[in-house]
Amino acid sequence: MRKIITFLTIVTLFVSCKEEVVNKPERLIEKDVMVDIMYDLSILEAIRNQNPASLDTFKINSRDYIFKKYKIDSVQFAKSNVYYASDYNEYKSMFEQIRKRLEANTKSVDSLVKLKKKKKNPIGDKKQKQAAISRDTTKLD
C-alpha cells in the first residue's frame, strides 16, 4: 500500500509540473520580438546609468519609446513578460540570447574605439618620432 501511495504521489507531481502556471495571454508578444524588446530595454537602461543626461536631453522615456517602436502597450508587455517568466528555462534562454547580443555589440564597439584611437595616434606618433629624430640629429651636430 505504501508503495502505491508513493508511486501515485510521484506521478501526480510529474503530471502537475507539466501544467501551465500562467495562462497564455490573448495578445502574447512573440518570443523573438520579446527578446528584441528586452534587448532594447537593456541598452536604454545602460545609457541611462552611464549618461543620464543624454536621455533627458532628448526627452526620451525608454518605456514609452519601446511601446511606440514595437506598437505594444504596457499591459500587453507585462502579461507577456509574466507568461515567459513562468517558464524558467525559456526565460533563461531568452536572457542568454540577450547576453550574447550584448557581448557581440560590446566587442564591435570596442574594436571601433580601438580603430578610432589608431587613426588618431599615427599622426601624433609621427610628430613624436619626427621630434625625437630632430633632437637626435641636433645632438650629433
Short mmCIF file of C-alpha atoms in Angstrom, two decimals:
data_model
loop_
_atom_site.label_atom_id
_atom_site.label_comp_id
_atom_site.label_asym_id
_atom_site.label_seq_id
_atom_site.Cartn_x
_atom_site.Cartn_y
_atom_site.Cartn_z
CA MET A 1 0.00 0.00 0.00
CA ARG A 2 2.81 2.39 0.89
CA LYS A 3 4.49 1.75 -2.47
CA ILE A 4 1.28 2.52 -4.33
CA ILE A 5 0.80 5.82 -2.48
CA THR A 6 4.43 6.80 -3.12
CA PHE A 7 4.06 5.91 -6.79
CA LEU A 8 0.81 7.89 -7.16
CA THR A 9 2.37 10.89 -5.40
CA ILE A 10 5.33 10.87 -7.77
CA VAL A 11 3.08 10.52 -10.84
CA THR A 12 0.87 13.36 -9.59
CA LEU A 13 3.90 15.60 -9.14
CA PHE A 14 5.14 14.92 -12.66
CA VAL A 15 1.70 15.50 -14.18
CA SER A 16 1.13 18.69 -12.21
CA CYS A 17 4.53 20.08 -13.24
CA LYS A 18 3.52 19.89 -16.90
CA GLU A 19 0.52 22.14 -16.29
CA GLU A 20 0.93 25.78 -17.26
CA VAL A 21 1.21 28.03 -14.22
CA VAL A 22 0.22 31.16 -16.15
CA ASN A 23 -2.34 31.09 -18.92
CA LYS A 24 -1.23 32.28 -22.33
CA PRO A 25 -2.34 35.91 -22.82
CA GLU A 26 -4.62 36.79 -25.72
CA ARG A 27 -2.15 39.21 -27.28
CA LEU A 28 1.09 37.39 -26.48
CA ILE A 29 4.19 39.05 -27.87
CA GLU A 30 6.19 36.57 -29.95
CA LYS A 31 9.31 35.23 -28.28
CA ASP A 32 11.74 36.77 -30.81
CA VAL A 33 10.06 40.17 -30.54
CA MET A 34 10.10 39.90 -26.75
CA VAL A 35 13.85 39.23 -26.86
CA ASP A 36 14.29 42.32 -29.08
CA ILE A 37 12.23 44.41 -26.65
CA MET A 38 14.20 43.23 -23.65
CA TYR A 39 17.47 43.84 -25.52
CA ASP A 40 16.44 47.40 -26.38
CA LEU A 41 15.37 48.00 -22.78
CA SER A 42 18.78 46.76 -21.61
CA ILE A 43 20.56 49.16 -23.94
CA LEU A 44 18.40 52.10 -22.87
CA GLU A 45 18.88 51.22 -19.20
CA ALA A 46 22.64 51.11 -19.71
CA ILE A 47 22.54 54.51 -21.38
CA ARG A 48 20.50 55.90 -18.51
CA ASN A 49 23.00 54.54 -15.97
CA GLN A 50 26.10 55.69 -17.86
CA ASN A 51 24.93 59.07 -19.09
CA PRO A 52 21.50 60.04 -17.71
CA ALA A 53 21.65 63.48 -19.29
CA SER A 54 21.65 62.01 -22.80
CA LEU A 55 18.12 60.62 -22.48
CA ASP A 56 16.93 63.69 -20.60
CA THR A 57 18.34 66.00 -23.28
CA PHE A 58 16.26 64.33 -25.95
CA LYS A 59 13.35 63.77 -23.54
CA ILE A 60 13.28 60.04 -24.14
CA ASN A 61 11.26 57.85 -21.81
CA SER A 62 12.63 54.37 -22.51
CA ARG A 63 9.37 52.53 -21.81
CA ASP A 64 7.28 54.86 -23.97
CA TYR A 65 9.88 54.65 -26.74
CA ILE A 66 9.76 50.83 -26.69
CA PHE A 67 5.97 50.74 -26.64
CA LYS A 68 5.79 53.03 -29.68
CA LYS A 69 8.59 51.24 -31.53
CA TYR A 70 7.02 47.79 -31.18
CA LYS A 71 3.39 49.02 -31.24
CA ILE A 72 2.50 47.40 -27.93
CA ASP A 73 1.04 48.66 -24.67
CA SER A 74 2.23 48.27 -21.10
CA VAL A 75 -0.40 45.64 -20.21
CA GLN A 76 0.50 43.51 -23.23
CA PHE A 77 4.19 43.74 -22.31
CA ALA A 78 3.57 42.95 -18.64
CA LYS A 79 1.35 39.93 -19.37
CA SER A 80 3.78 38.58 -21.96
CA ASN A 81 6.69 39.08 -19.59
CA VAL A 82 4.90 37.20 -16.79
CA TYR A 83 3.98 34.41 -19.21
CA TYR A 84 7.57 33.93 -20.39
CA ALA A 85 8.94 34.30 -16.84
CA SER A 86 6.67 31.49 -15.64
CA ASP A 87 8.82 29.03 -17.62
CA TYR A 88 12.24 29.38 -16.02
CA ASN A 89 14.19 27.54 -18.73
CA GLU A 90 12.55 29.50 -21.54
CA TYR A 91 13.15 32.81 -19.78
CA LYS A 92 16.75 31.86 -19.08
CA SER A 93 17.33 31.05 -22.76
CA MET A 94 15.86 34.43 -23.71
CA PHE A 95 18.28 36.21 -21.39
CA GLU A 96 21.12 34.11 -22.76
CA GLN A 97 20.28 35.37 -26.26
CA ILE A 98 20.26 38.94 -24.97
CA ARG A 99 23.60 38.45 -23.21
CA LYS A 100 25.19 37.08 -26.40
CA ARG A 101 23.91 40.03 -28.43
CA LEU A 102 25.22 42.49 -25.85
CA GLU A 103 28.63 40.80 -25.82
CA ALA A 104 28.81 40.82 -29.62
CA ASN A 105 27.94 44.51 -29.73
CA THR A 106 30.44 45.27 -26.97
CA LYS A 107 33.18 43.59 -29.00
CA SER A 108 32.28 45.54 -32.13
CA VAL A 109 32.15 48.84 -30.22
CA ASP A 110 35.49 48.09 -28.57
CA SER A 111 37.06 47.37 -31.96
CA LEU A 112 35.66 50.63 -33.36
CA VAL A 113 37.08 52.56 -30.38
CA LYS A 114 40.49 50.94 -30.90
CA LEU A 115 40.34 51.74 -34.61
CA LYS A 116 39.49 55.36 -33.86
CA LYS A 117 42.39 55.59 -31.42
CA LYS A 118 44.75 54.11 -34.02
CA LYS A 119 43.63 56.69 -36.54
CA LYS A 120 44.32 59.50 -34.08
CA ASN A 121 47.62 58.13 -32.77
CA PRO A 122 49.59 57.70 -36.02
CA ILE A 123 49.58 61.44 -36.56
CA GLY A 124 50.68 62.02 -33.00
CA ASP A 125 53.21 59.19 -33.28
CA LYS A 126 54.67 60.66 -36.49
CA LYS A 127 55.07 64.06 -34.86
CA GLN A 128 56.65 62.48 -31.80
CA LYS A 129 59.03 60.42 -33.98
CA GLN A 130 59.97 63.47 -36.06
CA ALA A 131 60.62 65.47 -32.90
CA ALA A 132 62.76 62.65 -31.49
CA ILE A 133 64.72 62.40 -34.76
CA SER A 134 65.29 66.14 -34.87
CA ARG A 135 66.52 66.06 -31.25
CA ASP A 136 68.83 63.18 -32.07
CA THR A 137 70.25 64.95 -35.11
CA THR A 138 70.88 68.13 -33.15
CA LYS A 139 72.84 66.10 -30.60
CA LEU A 140 75.05 64.76 -33.38
CA ASP A 141 75.97 68.26 -34.56
#
